[in-house]
CSV table of C-alpha atoms and ligand atoms in Angstrom, one decimal:
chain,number,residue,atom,x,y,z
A,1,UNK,CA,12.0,-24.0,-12.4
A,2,UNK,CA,11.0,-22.6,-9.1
A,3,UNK,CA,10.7,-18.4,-8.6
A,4,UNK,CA,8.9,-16.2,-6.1
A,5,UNK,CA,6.1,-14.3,-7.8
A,6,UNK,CA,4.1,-11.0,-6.1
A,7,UNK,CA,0.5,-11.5,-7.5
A,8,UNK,CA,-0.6,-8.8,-6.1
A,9,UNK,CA,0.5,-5.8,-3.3
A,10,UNK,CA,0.0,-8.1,-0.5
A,11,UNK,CA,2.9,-8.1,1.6
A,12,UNK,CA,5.6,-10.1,2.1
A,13,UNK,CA,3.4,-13.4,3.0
A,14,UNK,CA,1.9,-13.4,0.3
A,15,UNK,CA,5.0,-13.9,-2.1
A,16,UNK,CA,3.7,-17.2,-3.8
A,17,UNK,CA,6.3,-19.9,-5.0
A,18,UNK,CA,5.4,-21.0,-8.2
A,19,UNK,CA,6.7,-23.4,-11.0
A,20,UNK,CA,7.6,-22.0,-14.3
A,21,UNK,CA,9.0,-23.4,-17.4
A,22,UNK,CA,13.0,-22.7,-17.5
A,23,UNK,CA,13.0,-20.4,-20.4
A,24,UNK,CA,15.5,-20.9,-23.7
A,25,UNK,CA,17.6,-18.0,-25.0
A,26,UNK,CA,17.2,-16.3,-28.4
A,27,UNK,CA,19.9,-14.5,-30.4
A,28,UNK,CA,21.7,-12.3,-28.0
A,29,UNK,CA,20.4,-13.8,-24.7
A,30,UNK,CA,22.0,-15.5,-22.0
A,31,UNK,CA,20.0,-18.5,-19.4
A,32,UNK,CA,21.6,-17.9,-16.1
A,33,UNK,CA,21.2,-20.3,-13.3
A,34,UNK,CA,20.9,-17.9,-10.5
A,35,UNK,CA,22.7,-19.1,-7.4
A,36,UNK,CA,22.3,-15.9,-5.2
A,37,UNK,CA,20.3,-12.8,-4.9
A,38,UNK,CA,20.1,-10.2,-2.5
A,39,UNK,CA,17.9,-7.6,-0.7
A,40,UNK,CA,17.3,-4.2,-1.1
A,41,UNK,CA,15.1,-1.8,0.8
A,42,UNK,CA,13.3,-1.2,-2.3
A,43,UNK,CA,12.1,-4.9,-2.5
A,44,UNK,CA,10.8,-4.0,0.6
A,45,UNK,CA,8.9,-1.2,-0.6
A,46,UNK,CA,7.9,-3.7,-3.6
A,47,UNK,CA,6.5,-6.7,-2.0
A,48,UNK,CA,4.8,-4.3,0.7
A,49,UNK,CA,2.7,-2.2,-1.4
A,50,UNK,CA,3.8,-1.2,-4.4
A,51,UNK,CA,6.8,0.9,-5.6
A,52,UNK,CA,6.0,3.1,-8.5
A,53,UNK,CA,3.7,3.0,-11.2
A,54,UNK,CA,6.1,0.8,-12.9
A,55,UNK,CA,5.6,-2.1,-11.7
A,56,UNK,CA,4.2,-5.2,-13.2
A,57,UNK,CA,1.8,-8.1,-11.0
A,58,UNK,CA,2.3,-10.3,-11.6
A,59,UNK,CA,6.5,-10.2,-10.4
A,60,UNK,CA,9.6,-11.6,-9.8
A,61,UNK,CA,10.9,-9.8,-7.2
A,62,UNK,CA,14.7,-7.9,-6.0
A,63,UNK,CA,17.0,-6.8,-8.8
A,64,UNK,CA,20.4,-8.1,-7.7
A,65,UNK,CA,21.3,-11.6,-8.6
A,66,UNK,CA,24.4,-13.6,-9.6
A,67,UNK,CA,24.7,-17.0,-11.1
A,68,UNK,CA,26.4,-19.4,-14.0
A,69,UNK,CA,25.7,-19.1,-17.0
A,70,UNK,CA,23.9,-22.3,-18.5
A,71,UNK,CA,22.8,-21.8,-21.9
A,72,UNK,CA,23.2,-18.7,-24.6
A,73,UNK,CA,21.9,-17.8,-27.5
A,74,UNK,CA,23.9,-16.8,-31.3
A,75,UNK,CA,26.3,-13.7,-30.8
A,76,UNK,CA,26.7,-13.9,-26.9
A,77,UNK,CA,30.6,-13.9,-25.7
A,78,UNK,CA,29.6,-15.9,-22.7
A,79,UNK,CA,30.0,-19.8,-22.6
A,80,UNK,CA,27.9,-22.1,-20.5
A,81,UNK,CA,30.0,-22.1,-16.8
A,82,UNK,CA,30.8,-18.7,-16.8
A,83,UNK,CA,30.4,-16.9,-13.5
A,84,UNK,CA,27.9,-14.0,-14.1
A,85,UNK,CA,26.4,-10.9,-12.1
A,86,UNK,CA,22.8,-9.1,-13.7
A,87,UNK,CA,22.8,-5.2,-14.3
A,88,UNK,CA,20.3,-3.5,-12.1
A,89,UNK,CA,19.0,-1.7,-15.4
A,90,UNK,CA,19.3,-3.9,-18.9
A,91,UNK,CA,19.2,-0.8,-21.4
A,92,UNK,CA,21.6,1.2,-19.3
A,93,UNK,CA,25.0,0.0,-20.2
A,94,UNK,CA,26.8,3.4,-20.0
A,95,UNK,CA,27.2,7.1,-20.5
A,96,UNK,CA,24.5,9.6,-19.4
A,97,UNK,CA,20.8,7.5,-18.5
A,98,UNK,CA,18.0,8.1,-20.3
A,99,UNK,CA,14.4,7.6,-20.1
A,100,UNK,CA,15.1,4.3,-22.7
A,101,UNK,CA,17.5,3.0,-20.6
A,102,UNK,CA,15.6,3.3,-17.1
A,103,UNK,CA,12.9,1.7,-18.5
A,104,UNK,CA,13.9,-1.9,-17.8
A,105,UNK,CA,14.6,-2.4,-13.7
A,106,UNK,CA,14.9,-5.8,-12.5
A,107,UNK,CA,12.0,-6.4,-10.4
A,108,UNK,CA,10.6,-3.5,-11.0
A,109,UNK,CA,9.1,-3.0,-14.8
A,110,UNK,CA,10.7,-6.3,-15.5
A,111,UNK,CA,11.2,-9.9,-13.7
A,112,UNK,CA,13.9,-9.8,-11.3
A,113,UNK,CA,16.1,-12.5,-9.8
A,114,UNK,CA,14.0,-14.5,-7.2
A,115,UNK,CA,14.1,-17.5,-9.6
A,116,UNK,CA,16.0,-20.6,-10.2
A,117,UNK,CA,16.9,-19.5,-13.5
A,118,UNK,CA,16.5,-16.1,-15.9
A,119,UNK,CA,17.1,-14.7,-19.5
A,120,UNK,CA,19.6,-11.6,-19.4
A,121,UNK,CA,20.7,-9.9,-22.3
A,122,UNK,CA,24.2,-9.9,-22.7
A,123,UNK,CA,24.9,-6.9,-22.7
A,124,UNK,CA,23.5,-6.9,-19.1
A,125,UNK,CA,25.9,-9.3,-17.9
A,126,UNK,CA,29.0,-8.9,-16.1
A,127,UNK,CA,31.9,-11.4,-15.2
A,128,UNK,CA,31.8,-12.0,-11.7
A,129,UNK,CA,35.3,-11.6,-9.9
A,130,UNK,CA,37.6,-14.5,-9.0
A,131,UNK,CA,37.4,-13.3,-5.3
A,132,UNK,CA,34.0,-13.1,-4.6
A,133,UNK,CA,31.8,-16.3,-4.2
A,134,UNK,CA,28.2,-15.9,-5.7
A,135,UNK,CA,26.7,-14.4,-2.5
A,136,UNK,CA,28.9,-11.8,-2.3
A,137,UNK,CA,28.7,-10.8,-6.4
A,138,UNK,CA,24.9,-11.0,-6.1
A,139,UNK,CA,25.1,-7.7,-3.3
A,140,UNK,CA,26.7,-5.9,-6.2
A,141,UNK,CA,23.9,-4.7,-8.9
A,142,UNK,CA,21.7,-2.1,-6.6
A,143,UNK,CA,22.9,-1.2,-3.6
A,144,UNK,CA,27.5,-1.7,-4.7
A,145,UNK,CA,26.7,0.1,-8.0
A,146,UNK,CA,24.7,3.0,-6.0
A,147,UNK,CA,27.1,3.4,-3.5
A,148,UNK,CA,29.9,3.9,-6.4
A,149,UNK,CA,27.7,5.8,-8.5
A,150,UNK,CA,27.1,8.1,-5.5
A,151,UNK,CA,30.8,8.4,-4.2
A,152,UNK,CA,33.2,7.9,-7.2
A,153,UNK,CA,30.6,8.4,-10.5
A,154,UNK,CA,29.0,11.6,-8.7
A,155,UNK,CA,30.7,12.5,-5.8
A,156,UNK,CA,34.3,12.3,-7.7
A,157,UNK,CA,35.9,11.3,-4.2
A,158,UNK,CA,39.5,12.0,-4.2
A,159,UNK,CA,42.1,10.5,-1.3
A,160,UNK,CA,42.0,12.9,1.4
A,161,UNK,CA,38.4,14.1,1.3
A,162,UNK,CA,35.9,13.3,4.0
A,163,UNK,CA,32.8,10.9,3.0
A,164,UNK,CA,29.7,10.6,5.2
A,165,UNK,CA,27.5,7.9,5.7
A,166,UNK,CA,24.0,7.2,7.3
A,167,UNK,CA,23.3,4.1,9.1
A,168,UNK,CA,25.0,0.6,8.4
A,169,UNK,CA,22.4,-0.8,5.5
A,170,UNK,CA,23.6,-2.2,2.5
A,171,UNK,CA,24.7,0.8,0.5
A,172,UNK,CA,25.8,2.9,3.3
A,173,UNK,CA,28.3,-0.2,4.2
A,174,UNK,CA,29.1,-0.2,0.9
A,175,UNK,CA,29.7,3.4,0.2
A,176,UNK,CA,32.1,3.1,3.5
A,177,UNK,CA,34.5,0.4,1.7
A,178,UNK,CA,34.2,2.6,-1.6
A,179,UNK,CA,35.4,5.6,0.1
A,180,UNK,CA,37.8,4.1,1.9
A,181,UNK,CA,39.3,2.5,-1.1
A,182,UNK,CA,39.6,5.9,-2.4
A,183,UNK,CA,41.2,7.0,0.3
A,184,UNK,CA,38.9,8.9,1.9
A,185,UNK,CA,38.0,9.6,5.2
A,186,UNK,CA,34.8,8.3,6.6
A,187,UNK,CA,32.9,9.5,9.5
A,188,UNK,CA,29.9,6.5,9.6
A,189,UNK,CA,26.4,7.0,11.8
A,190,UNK,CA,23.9,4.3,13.2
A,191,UNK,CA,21.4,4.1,15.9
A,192,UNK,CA,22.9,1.0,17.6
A,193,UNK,CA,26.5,0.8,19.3
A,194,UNK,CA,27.3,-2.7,18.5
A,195,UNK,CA,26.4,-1.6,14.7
A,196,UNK,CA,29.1,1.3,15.9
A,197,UNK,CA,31.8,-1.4,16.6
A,198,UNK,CA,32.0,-2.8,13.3
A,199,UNK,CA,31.7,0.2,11.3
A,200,UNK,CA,34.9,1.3,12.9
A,201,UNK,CA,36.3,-2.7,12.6
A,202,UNK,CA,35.3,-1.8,8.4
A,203,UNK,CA,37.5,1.2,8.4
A,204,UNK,CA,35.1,4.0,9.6
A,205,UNK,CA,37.6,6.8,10.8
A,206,UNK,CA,34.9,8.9,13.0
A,207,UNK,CA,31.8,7.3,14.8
A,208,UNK,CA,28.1,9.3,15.3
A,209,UNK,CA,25.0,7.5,17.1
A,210,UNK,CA,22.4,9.5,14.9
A,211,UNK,CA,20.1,8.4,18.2
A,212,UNK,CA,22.0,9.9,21.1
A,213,UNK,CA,23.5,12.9,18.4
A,214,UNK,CA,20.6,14.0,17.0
A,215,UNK,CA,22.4,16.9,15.9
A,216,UNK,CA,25.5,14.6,14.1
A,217,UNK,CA,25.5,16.8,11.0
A,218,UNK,CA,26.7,19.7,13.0
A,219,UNK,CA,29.1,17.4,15.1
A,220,UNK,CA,30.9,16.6,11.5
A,221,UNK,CA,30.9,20.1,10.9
A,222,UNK,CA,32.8,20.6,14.2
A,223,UNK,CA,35.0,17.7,13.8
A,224,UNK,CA,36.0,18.5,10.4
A,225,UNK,CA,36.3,22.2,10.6
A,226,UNK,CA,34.9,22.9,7.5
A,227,UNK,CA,32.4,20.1,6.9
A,228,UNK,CA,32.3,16.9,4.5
A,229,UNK,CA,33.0,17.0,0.8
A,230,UNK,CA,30.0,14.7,0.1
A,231,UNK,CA,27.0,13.2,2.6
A,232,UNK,CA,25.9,9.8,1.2
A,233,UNK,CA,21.9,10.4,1.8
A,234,UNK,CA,19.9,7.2,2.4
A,235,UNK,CA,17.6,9.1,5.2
A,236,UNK,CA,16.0,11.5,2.4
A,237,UNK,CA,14.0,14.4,3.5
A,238,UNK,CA,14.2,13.4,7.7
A,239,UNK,CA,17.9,13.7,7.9
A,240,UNK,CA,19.0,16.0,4.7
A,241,UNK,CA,19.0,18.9,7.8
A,242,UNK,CA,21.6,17.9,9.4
A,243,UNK,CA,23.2,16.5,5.8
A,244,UNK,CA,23.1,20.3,5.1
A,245,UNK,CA,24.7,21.3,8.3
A,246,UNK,CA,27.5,19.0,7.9
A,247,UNK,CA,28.9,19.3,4.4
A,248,UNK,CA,30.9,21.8,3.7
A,249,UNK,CA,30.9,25.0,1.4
A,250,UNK,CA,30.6,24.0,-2.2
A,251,UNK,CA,30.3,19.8,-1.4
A,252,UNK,CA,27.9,17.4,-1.9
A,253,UNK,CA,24.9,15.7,-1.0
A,254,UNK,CA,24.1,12.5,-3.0
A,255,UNK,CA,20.8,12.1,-2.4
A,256,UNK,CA,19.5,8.1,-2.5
A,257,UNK,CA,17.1,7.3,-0.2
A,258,UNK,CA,14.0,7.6,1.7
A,259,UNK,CA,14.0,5.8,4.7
A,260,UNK,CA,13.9,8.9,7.2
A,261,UNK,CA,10.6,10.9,6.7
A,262,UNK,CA,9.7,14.1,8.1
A,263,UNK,CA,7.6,17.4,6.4
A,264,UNK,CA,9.6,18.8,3.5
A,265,UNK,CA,8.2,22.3,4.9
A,266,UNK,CA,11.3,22.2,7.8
A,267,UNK,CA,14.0,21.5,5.2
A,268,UNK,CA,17.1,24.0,5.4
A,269,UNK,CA,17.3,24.9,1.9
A,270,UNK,CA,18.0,28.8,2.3
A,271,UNK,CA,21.5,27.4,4.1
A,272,UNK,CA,21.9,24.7,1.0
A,273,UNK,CA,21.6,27.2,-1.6
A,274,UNK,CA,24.3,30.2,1.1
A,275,UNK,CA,26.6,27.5,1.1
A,276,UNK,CA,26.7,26.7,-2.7
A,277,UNK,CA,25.8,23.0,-2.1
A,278,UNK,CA,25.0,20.5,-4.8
A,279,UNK,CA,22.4,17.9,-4.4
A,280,UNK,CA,23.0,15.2,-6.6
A,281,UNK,CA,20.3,12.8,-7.4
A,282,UNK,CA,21.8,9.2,-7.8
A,283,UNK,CA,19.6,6.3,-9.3
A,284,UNK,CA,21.5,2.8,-9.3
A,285,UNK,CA,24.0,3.0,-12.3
A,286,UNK,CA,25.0,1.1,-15.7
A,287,UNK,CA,26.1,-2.2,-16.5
A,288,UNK,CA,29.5,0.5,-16.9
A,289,UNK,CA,29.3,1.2,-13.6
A,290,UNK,CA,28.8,-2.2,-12.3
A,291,UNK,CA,32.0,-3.3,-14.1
A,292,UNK,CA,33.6,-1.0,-12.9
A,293,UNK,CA,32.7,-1.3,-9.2
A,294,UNK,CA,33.8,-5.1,-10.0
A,295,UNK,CA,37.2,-3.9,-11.1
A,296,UNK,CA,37.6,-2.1,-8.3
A,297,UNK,CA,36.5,-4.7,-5.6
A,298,UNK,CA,39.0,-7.3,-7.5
A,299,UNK,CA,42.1,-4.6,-7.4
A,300,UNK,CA,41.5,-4.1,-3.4
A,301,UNK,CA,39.8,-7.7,-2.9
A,302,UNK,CA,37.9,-6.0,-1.2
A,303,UNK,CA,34.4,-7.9,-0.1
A,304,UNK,CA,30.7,-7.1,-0.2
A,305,UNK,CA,30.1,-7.4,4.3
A,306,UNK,CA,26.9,-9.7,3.9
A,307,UNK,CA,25.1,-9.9,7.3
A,308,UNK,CA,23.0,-13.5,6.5
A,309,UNK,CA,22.3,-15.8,4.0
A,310,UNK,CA,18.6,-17.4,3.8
A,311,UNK,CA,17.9,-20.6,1.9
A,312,UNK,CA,15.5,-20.4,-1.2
A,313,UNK,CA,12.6,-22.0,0.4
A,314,UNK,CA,13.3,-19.2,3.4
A,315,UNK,CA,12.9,-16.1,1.2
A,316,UNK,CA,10.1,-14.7,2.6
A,317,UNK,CA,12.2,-14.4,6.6
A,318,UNK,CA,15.0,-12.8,4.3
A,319,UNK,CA,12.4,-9.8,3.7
A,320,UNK,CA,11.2,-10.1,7.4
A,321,UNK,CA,14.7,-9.7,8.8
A,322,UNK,CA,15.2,-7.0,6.3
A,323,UNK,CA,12.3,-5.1,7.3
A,324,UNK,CA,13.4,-5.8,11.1
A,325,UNK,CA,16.4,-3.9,10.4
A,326,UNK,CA,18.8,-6.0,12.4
A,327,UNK,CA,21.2,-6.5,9.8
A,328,UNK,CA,24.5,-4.5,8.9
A,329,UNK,CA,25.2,-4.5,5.3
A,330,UNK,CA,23.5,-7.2,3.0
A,331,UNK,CA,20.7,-10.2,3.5
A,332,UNK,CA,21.0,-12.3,0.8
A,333,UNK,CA,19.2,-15.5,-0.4
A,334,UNK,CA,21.4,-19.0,-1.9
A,335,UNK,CA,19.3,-20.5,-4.8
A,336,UNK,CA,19.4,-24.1,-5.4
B,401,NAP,N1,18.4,6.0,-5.5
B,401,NAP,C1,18.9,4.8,-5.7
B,401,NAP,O1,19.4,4.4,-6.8
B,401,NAP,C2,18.8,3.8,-4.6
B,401,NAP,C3,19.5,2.6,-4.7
B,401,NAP,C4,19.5,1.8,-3.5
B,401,NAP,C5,18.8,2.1,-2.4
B,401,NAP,N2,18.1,3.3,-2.4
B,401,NAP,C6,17.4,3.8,-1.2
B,401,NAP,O2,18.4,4.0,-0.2
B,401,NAP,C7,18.0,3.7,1.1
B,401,NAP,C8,18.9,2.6,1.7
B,401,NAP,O3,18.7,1.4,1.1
B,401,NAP,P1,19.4,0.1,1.6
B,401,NAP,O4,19.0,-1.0,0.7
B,401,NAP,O5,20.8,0.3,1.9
B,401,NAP,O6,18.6,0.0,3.0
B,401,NAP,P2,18.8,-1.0,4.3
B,401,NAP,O7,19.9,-1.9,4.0
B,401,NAP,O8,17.4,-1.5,4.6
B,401,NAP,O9,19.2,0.1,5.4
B,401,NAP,C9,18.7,0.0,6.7
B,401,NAP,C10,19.5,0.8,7.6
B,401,NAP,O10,19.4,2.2,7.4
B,401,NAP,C11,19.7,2.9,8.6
B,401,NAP,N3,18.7,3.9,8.8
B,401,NAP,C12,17.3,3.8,8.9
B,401,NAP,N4,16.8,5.0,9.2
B,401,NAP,C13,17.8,5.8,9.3
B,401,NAP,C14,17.9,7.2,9.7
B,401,NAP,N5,16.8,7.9,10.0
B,401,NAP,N6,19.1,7.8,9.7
B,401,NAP,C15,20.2,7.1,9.3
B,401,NAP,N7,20.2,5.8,9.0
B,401,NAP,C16,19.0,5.2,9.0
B,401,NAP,C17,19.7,1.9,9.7
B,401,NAP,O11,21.0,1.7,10.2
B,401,NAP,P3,21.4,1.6,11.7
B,401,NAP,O12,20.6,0.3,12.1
B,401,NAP,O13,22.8,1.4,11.7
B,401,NAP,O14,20.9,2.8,12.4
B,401,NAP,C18,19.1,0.6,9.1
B,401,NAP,O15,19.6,-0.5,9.6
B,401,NAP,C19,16.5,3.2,0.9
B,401,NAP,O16,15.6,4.3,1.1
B,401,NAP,C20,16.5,2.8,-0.6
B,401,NAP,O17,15.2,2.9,-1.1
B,401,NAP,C21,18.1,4.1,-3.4
C-alpha cells in the first residue's frame, strides 16, 4: 500500500511517498480502505515543523479519514463493505477526556490517514451516513466534531441564541451549519468579500469583514444589544479582544484555535472576568461526539461545504493550498 510519511520536520515537500505492507487486523481491529481524508490547520502545523512533543517521525500524517471497511478481525460488528469514518482520538469514545484517552491522535502520537489503507480499533469507527459521499464523511473527525463539541457539547446552543464565528476555514464553516441547525443565529467574519457572499448563501444571518472592521467584536455587541451567547475562537490570543467585547454578560468563548497571534500582555481579561465570561477550552471530541454530529448531519442532510478535492498522488498541493488560505471550508484528498 501507498501512504505519505513525514520523516522528519521538513516541510510540506518533503512528505515522502512510500510503500508499506497493507497491514492485517487482530481481534478487535478493523482494515479500512481509506477513500478520502481531509485537511486541517493542524497538519499544517505538523508537516511544517512540528506540533507538540507528541509527535512521532516517522508519520502518517492528518487525522480525518473515511473509507470501506475491507477486512476485520474476531469481535468487530463491522463487515467487509461497510462505509466507515475514523475517530480523531481512538481511546476517547465518550464521557469526560482524560489524559488515557488523549493519548492516541491520529497523526499526531499515532499514524493518521494519508494511506491507502489503516488498522482502526472498532471502537474508533463510526458508520458513515447514507447522505454523505466519502469526501464529505472524511471532513467530519477534527474539524465537524470540534465545531459541535464547541457549539452544542460546550456551548449548549439553544434556538434563538446568537453564535459567532471567525473566518470561513473548515471548523468555523462548520460551526456555522451546526448553529444554524440549532437554530441559532449566526453573525460570520472573514477578510475577503467573496468569502462574505457565501457565508450568507450558507445561512450566516449577520456579515463582519474582520479586515475593514477591525473592531467587529464591538460591532456584534452593537448589533445584538447585549452581545453573543458564545464566540467560536479559532483566532486564539490575536482576536479573543474583540471575542471579549462581543459576547455578552455571562456567555461564552470556546476557545480552539491559534491562527491569530498577538502578545498575550494586551489581552482584556479584567473585562472577561466584569462580565462573568466563561472560556471554554475545546479539544476535538469522542468517537460520542462524532456519532453524534453524524446523527445530526443525516436528520438535517445537511453537508460538510468542501472547497477542493486533490488526487492522492497531489497531496502535497492539498497542504500548499491549505496553507495559501484560499479555500472556504474543507480541502480534502480522494485515495485510490
Ligand atoms: N482545539 C481543537 O480541538 C482544534 C480542532 C481543530 C482546529 N483547531 C484550530 O482551530 C484553528 C482553525 O482550524 P481550521 O482547520 O478550521 O483552519 P483553516 O481551515 O486553515 O482556517 C483558515 C481560515 O481562518 C481564517 N482566519 C485566519 N486568520 C484569522 C483571523 N485573524 N481572524 C479570523 N479568521 C482568521 C481565514 O478565513 P477568511 O479567509 O475568511 O478570513 C482563513 O481562511 C486552527 O488554529 C487550528 O489549529 C483546534
Amino acid at each position: 500500500m501507498k501512504c505519505y510519511e513525514l520523516q522528519g520536520p521538513g516541510g510540506i515537500d518533503a512528505l515522502a511517498l512510500v510503500d508499506k505492507p497493507v497491514p492485517r487486523p487482530g481481534a478487535g481491529e478493523v482494515l479500512v480502505r481509506l477513500t478520502a481524508a481531509s485537511l486541517n490547520y493542524r497538519d499544517l502545523l505538523t508537516v511544517r515543523g512540528g506540533y507538540g512533543s507528541r509527535q512521532k517521525f516517522p508519520l502518517v500524517p492528518s487525522s480525518d479519514g473515511a473509507g470501506v471497511v475491507e477486512a476485520v478481525g474476531e469481535g468487530v460488528a463491522f463487515v467487509p463493505g461497510d462505509r466507515v469514518i475514523g475517530s480523531f482520538f481512538e481511546s476517547w469514545t465518550g464521557g469526560e477526556p482524560s489524559e488515557a484517552k488523549m493519548r492516541a491522535a491520529l497523526g499526531g502520537a499515532v499514524d493518521g490517514t494519508l494511506s491507502e489503507y489503516r488498522i482502526f480499533p472498532a471502537q474508533a469507527l463510526v458508520r458513515t451516513p447514507a447522505h454523505l459521499t466519502d469526501i464529505e464523511a472524511a471532513t467530519l473527525p477534527c474539524a465537524g466534531v470540534t465545531a459541535w463539541s464547541a457549539v452544542i457539547k460546550l456551548g449548549g446552543i439553544r434556538p434563538g441564541q446568537t453564535v459567532l464565528t471567525q473566518g470561513t476555514g473548515g471548523v468555523s464553516i462548520f460551526a456555522l451549519q451546526i448553529a444554524r441547525m440549532a437554530g441559532a443565529c449566526v453573525i460570520a467574519t472573514s477578510s475577503s468579500e467573496t468569502k462574505i457572499a457565501r457565508l450568507i448563501s450558507l445561512g450566516a444571518d449577520v456579515t463582519l469583514n474582520y479586515k475593514t472592521t477591525p473592531d467587529w467584536g464591538k460591532k456584534a455587541r452593537e448589533i445584538t444589544g447585549q452581545g453573543v451567547d458564545l464566540v467560536v475562537e479559532v483566532g486564539g490570543v490575536g482576536t479573543l479582544n474583540e471575542s471579549i467585547r462581543a459576547t455578552k454578560i455571562g456567555g461564552t468563548i470556546a476557545f480552539i484555535g491559534v491562527l491569530a497571534g498577538a502578545p498575550a500582555s494586551e489581552l482584556r481579561l479584567p473585562l472577561m472576568v466584569m462580565q462573568q465570561q466563561r472560556l471554554q477550552g475545546v479539544t476535538v471530541g469522542s468517537v460520542d461526539d462524532l456519532q453524534a454530529l453524524a446523527n445530526a448531519l443525516a436528520l438535517h442532510q445537511v453537508k460538510p461545504v468542501v472547497d477542493r478535492v486533490f488526487p492522492f498522488a497531489e497531496a502535497r498541493d492539498a497542504f500548499h493550498y491549505m496553507a495559501s488560505g484560499a479555500h472556504l471550508g474543507k480541502v480534502a484528498i480522494a485515495i485510490g
